[in-house]
CSV table of C-alpha atoms in Angstrom, one decimal:
chain,number,residue,atom,x,y,z
A,5,ALA,CA,49.8,15.6,40.0
A,6,GLY,CA,46.2,15.3,41.0
A,7,ARG,CA,44.2,13.4,43.6
A,8,GLY,CA,42.0,10.4,43.7
A,9,ARG,CA,39.5,8.9,46.2
A,10,TRP,CA,40.2,9.5,49.9
A,11,GLN,CA,42.5,12.4,49.0
A,12,ARG,CA,45.2,10.1,47.6
A,13,PRO,CA,47.7,11.8,45.3
A,14,TRP,CA,47.9,10.9,41.6
A,15,HIS,CA,51.6,11.3,40.4
A,16,SER,CA,52.5,12.0,36.8
A,17,PRO,CA,55.3,13.8,35.1
A,18,VAL,CA,54.3,16.5,32.7
A,19,GLY,CA,53.1,15.3,29.3
A,20,LYS,CA,52.8,11.6,30.1
A,21,ALA,CA,49.3,11.2,31.3
A,22,LEU,CA,45.7,12.3,30.6
A,23,LEU,CA,44.4,14.2,33.7
A,24,PHE,CA,41.2,16.1,33.1
A,25,SER,CA,37.9,17.1,34.7
A,26,LEU,CA,34.4,17.5,33.3
A,27,ILE,CA,31.3,19.1,34.7
A,28,LEU,CA,28.1,17.0,34.5
A,29,ARG,CA,24.6,18.0,35.3
A,30,PRO,CA,22.5,14.8,35.2
A,31,GLU,CA,18.9,14.9,36.2
A,32,ILE,CA,19.1,12.0,38.7
A,33,LEU,CA,18.5,11.3,42.3
A,34,PRO,CA,21.3,11.6,44.8
A,35,SER,CA,21.2,7.8,45.4
A,36,GLN,CA,22.0,7.4,41.7
A,37,ILE,CA,25.3,9.3,41.8
A,38,PRO,CA,27.4,6.1,42.2
A,39,GLN,CA,26.0,4.9,38.8
A,40,ILE,CA,27.9,7.8,37.1
A,41,THR,CA,31.2,6.3,38.2
A,42,LEU,CA,30.3,3.0,36.7
A,43,VAL,CA,29.1,4.6,33.4
A,44,VAL,CA,32.3,6.5,33.1
A,45,GLY,CA,34.5,3.5,34.0
A,46,ALA,CA,32.8,1.4,31.3
A,47,ALA,CA,33.1,4.2,28.7
A,48,VAL,CA,36.9,4.7,29.4
A,49,ALA,CA,37.5,0.9,29.2
A,50,GLN,CA,35.7,0.7,25.9
A,51,ALA,CA,37.6,3.8,24.6
A,52,VAL,CA,41.0,2.4,25.6
A,53,HIS,CA,40.2,-1.0,24.1
A,54,ARG,CA,39.1,0.5,20.8
A,55,GLN,CA,42.0,3.0,20.5
A,56,THR,CA,44.9,0.8,21.8
A,57,GLY,CA,43.7,-2.8,21.7
A,58,ILE,CA,44.3,-3.0,25.4
A,59,ARG,CA,41.4,-4.7,27.2
A,60,ALA,CA,41.3,-3.4,30.7
A,61,GLY,CA,39.6,-4.9,33.7
A,62,ILE,CA,37.4,-2.7,35.9
A,63,LYS,CA,37.6,-3.1,39.7
A,64,TRP,CA,34.4,-1.9,41.3
A,65,PRO,CA,33.7,0.9,41.3
A,66,ASN,CA,36.2,3.1,39.6
A,67,ASP,CA,39.7,1.7,38.8
A,68,LEU,CA,41.0,0.2,35.6
A,69,PHE,CA,43.6,-2.5,35.8
A,70,TYR,CA,45.7,-4.6,33.4
A,71,GLN,CA,47.2,-7.8,34.8
A,72,GLY,CA,46.7,-6.6,38.3
A,73,LYS,CA,48.2,-3.2,37.9
A,74,LYS,CA,46.2,0.1,37.9
A,75,PHE,CA,46.5,2.6,35.0
A,76,CYS,CA,43.3,4.6,35.4
A,77,GLY,CA,41.3,6.2,38.2
A,78,ILE,CA,37.9,7.9,38.2
A,79,LEU,CA,36.5,10.3,40.8
A,80,VAL,CA,33.0,11.8,40.9
A,81,GLU,CA,32.3,14.6,43.4
A,82,GLY,CA,29.5,17.1,44.0
A,83,ASN,CA,25.7,16.9,44.3
A,84,VAL,CA,22.9,16.7,41.7
A,85,LYS,CA,21.4,20.0,42.8
A,86,ASN,CA,24.3,21.9,41.4
A,87,SER,CA,26.6,19.7,39.3
A,88,LEU,CA,29.0,16.8,39.5
A,89,VAL,CA,32.7,17.1,38.9
A,90,LEU,CA,34.1,14.1,37.0
A,91,GLY,CA,37.9,13.6,37.3
A,92,ILE,CA,39.7,11.1,35.1
A,93,GLY,CA,43.4,10.1,35.3
A,94,VAL,CA,44.9,7.8,32.7
A,95,ASN,CA,48.6,6.7,32.9
A,96,VAL,CA,49.6,6.9,29.2
A,97,ASN,CA,53.3,7.2,28.6
A,98,GLN,CA,54.9,6.7,32.0
A,99,GLU,CA,57.8,4.3,32.4
A,100,SER,CA,58.5,2.5,35.6
A,101,ASP,CA,61.0,5.1,36.9
A,102,ASP,CA,58.3,7.8,36.6
A,103,PHE,CA,56.3,6.2,39.4
A,104,PRO,CA,57.3,6.7,43.1
A,105,PRO,CA,59.1,3.5,44.4
A,106,GLN,CA,56.1,2.6,46.5
A,107,LEU,CA,53.8,2.4,43.5
A,108,ARG,CA,56.0,0.6,41.0
A,109,SER,CA,54.6,-2.8,41.9
A,110,THR,CA,51.0,-1.7,41.6
A,111,ALA,CA,50.9,0.9,38.9
A,112,THR,CA,51.4,0.7,35.1
A,113,SER,CA,50.8,2.7,32.0
A,114,LEU,CA,49.5,2.1,28.5
A,115,ARG,CA,53.1,2.5,27.2
A,116,MET,CA,54.4,-0.1,29.6
A,117,ILE,CA,51.6,-2.5,28.5
A,118,LYS,CA,52.0,-2.0,24.8
A,119,GLY,CA,55.8,-1.6,24.8
A,120,GLU,CA,55.5,1.6,22.7
A,121,LYS,CA,54.4,5.2,23.1
A,122,VAL,CA,50.6,6.0,22.8
A,123,SER,CA,49.5,9.3,21.3
A,124,ARG,CA,47.5,11.1,23.9
A,125,LEU,CA,45.3,13.4,21.8
A,126,PRO,CA,43.6,10.6,19.7
A,127,LEU,CA,43.1,8.7,22.9
A,128,LEU,CA,41.5,11.7,24.7
A,129,ARG,CA,39.3,12.3,21.7
A,130,ARG,CA,38.2,8.6,21.7
A,131,ILE,CA,37.5,8.8,25.5
A,132,LEU,CA,35.4,12.0,25.2
A,133,GLU,CA,33.4,10.6,22.2
A,134,THR,CA,32.6,7.3,23.9
A,135,LEU,CA,31.8,9.0,27.2
A,136,GLU,CA,29.4,11.4,25.5
A,137,GLU,CA,27.6,8.6,23.8
A,138,ASP,CA,27.3,6.5,26.9
A,139,TYR,CA,26.4,9.4,29.2
A,140,GLU,CA,23.7,10.5,26.8
A,141,GLU,CA,22.3,7.0,26.6
A,142,TYR,CA,22.4,6.8,30.4
A,143,CYS,CA,20.5,10.1,30.8
A,144,ARG,CA,18.0,9.0,28.1
A,145,ALA,CA,17.4,5.4,29.0
A,146,GLY,CA,18.8,4.7,32.4
A,147,PHE,CA,21.6,2.4,33.7
A,148,ALA,CA,20.8,-0.9,31.9
A,149,SER,CA,23.1,-0.3,28.9
A,150,ALA,CA,26.0,1.0,31.0
A,151,ARG,CA,25.6,-2.0,33.3
A,152,ARG,CA,25.9,-4.4,30.4
A,153,SER,CA,29.0,-2.6,29.2
A,154,TRP,CA,30.5,-2.6,32.7
A,155,LEU,CA,29.9,-6.3,33.0
A,156,GLN,CA,31.9,-6.9,29.7
A,157,TYR,CA,35.0,-5.4,31.3
A,158,GLU,CA,34.6,-6.3,35.0
A,159,ALA,CA,37.5,-8.0,36.7
A,160,ILE,CA,36.2,-8.5,40.2
A,161,LEU,CA,33.2,-10.9,40.1
A,162,GLY,CA,34.0,-14.3,41.5
A,163,ARG,CA,37.0,-12.9,43.4
A,164,LYS,CA,37.4,-12.8,47.1
A,165,VAL,CA,37.3,-9.2,48.3
A,166,ARG,CA,37.2,-7.0,51.4
A,167,ILE,CA,34.9,-4.0,51.7
A,168,ALA,CA,34.0,-1.5,54.4
A,169,ILE,CA,30.3,-0.8,54.7
A,170,GLY,CA,29.0,1.6,57.4
A,171,GLY,CA,32.2,1.4,59.4
A,172,GLN,CA,32.2,-2.4,59.4
A,173,GLU,CA,34.5,-4.5,57.2
A,174,TYR,CA,33.3,-7.6,55.4
A,175,CYS,CA,35.2,-10.2,53.5
A,176,GLY,CA,33.5,-12.5,50.9
A,177,HIS,CA,33.1,-13.2,47.2
A,178,ALA,CA,31.9,-10.5,44.8
A,179,VAL,CA,29.0,-12.4,43.0
A,180,GLY,CA,27.2,-9.7,41.0
A,181,LEU,CA,26.3,-6.2,40.0
A,182,ALA,CA,22.8,-5.3,41.0
A,183,GLU,CA,20.4,-3.6,38.5
A,184,ASP,CA,21.1,-0.2,40.3
A,185,GLY,CA,25.0,-0.7,40.2
A,186,ALA,CA,25.5,-1.9,43.8
A,187,LEU,CA,28.1,-4.6,44.3
A,188,LEU,CA,26.7,-7.9,45.6
A,189,LEU,CA,28.9,-9.7,48.1
A,190,ARG,CA,28.4,-13.2,49.4
A,191,LEU,CA,29.7,-13.8,52.9
A,192,PRO,CA,31.3,-17.1,54.1
A,193,GLN,CA,28.1,-18.1,55.9
A,194,GLY,CA,26.1,-17.7,52.7
A,195,GLU,CA,24.5,-14.3,53.5
A,196,GLU,CA,24.4,-11.9,50.6
A,197,ILE,CA,24.9,-8.1,51.2
A,198,ARG,CA,25.2,-5.2,48.9
A,199,SER,CA,27.2,-2.0,48.7
A,200,SER,CA,26.5,1.1,46.7
A,201,ALA,CA,29.7,2.9,47.7
A,202,GLY,CA,33.0,2.0,49.3
A,203,GLU,CA,36.5,0.8,48.5
A,204,VAL,CA,37.1,-2.8,47.5
A,205,ASN,CA,40.4,-4.6,48.0
A,206,LEU,CA,41.1,-8.1,46.6
A,207,CYS,CA,42.0,-10.8,49.1
A,208,ARG,CA,43.9,-14.0,48.8
A,209,GLU,CA,41.6,-17.0,48.8
A,210,ASP,CA,43.2,-18.3,52.1
A,211,GLU,CA,42.4,-15.1,54.0
């Protein structure tokens, strides 16, 4: 087991998932830390696609989904003065009974998607190779390339979402990803706001 954002537990039987952490030391401003989550999310989505053929959708900022169910979470913690700890959890070979009952309707694994076991070591190698390439490109040239990759796999733009910003909750349509990685949200009255961090939940269109 591990943990995700907001101290939520990440459940996995031994030998069925990829759960690992990396130390990063990017030379960036504190305000750019949220970009790292997007860089990593795009890299993992690419790696999973190349290795397994499964095309995931990214829900801003850090979750990978397939047909509405989550199979990967990403957590970045720390500060740029020292280092950032990057945690990645990928559900690889779990079956439905491996998840707690309360998660079975919202969680999935690569095995459940493909209908067959997925070898973890080649997948881990592919994730690390892709992440190294994309992270080095980000450190060298900035966020533009990662932003393009993220947009290829995004699964939230055009959807109605709810997000908390500064203690206030907003509901509107996700309409874009800003050049710096912020999510752009259009409210019902037409006003457009942006969020650089926070948790997004999908809403029904009639909410």
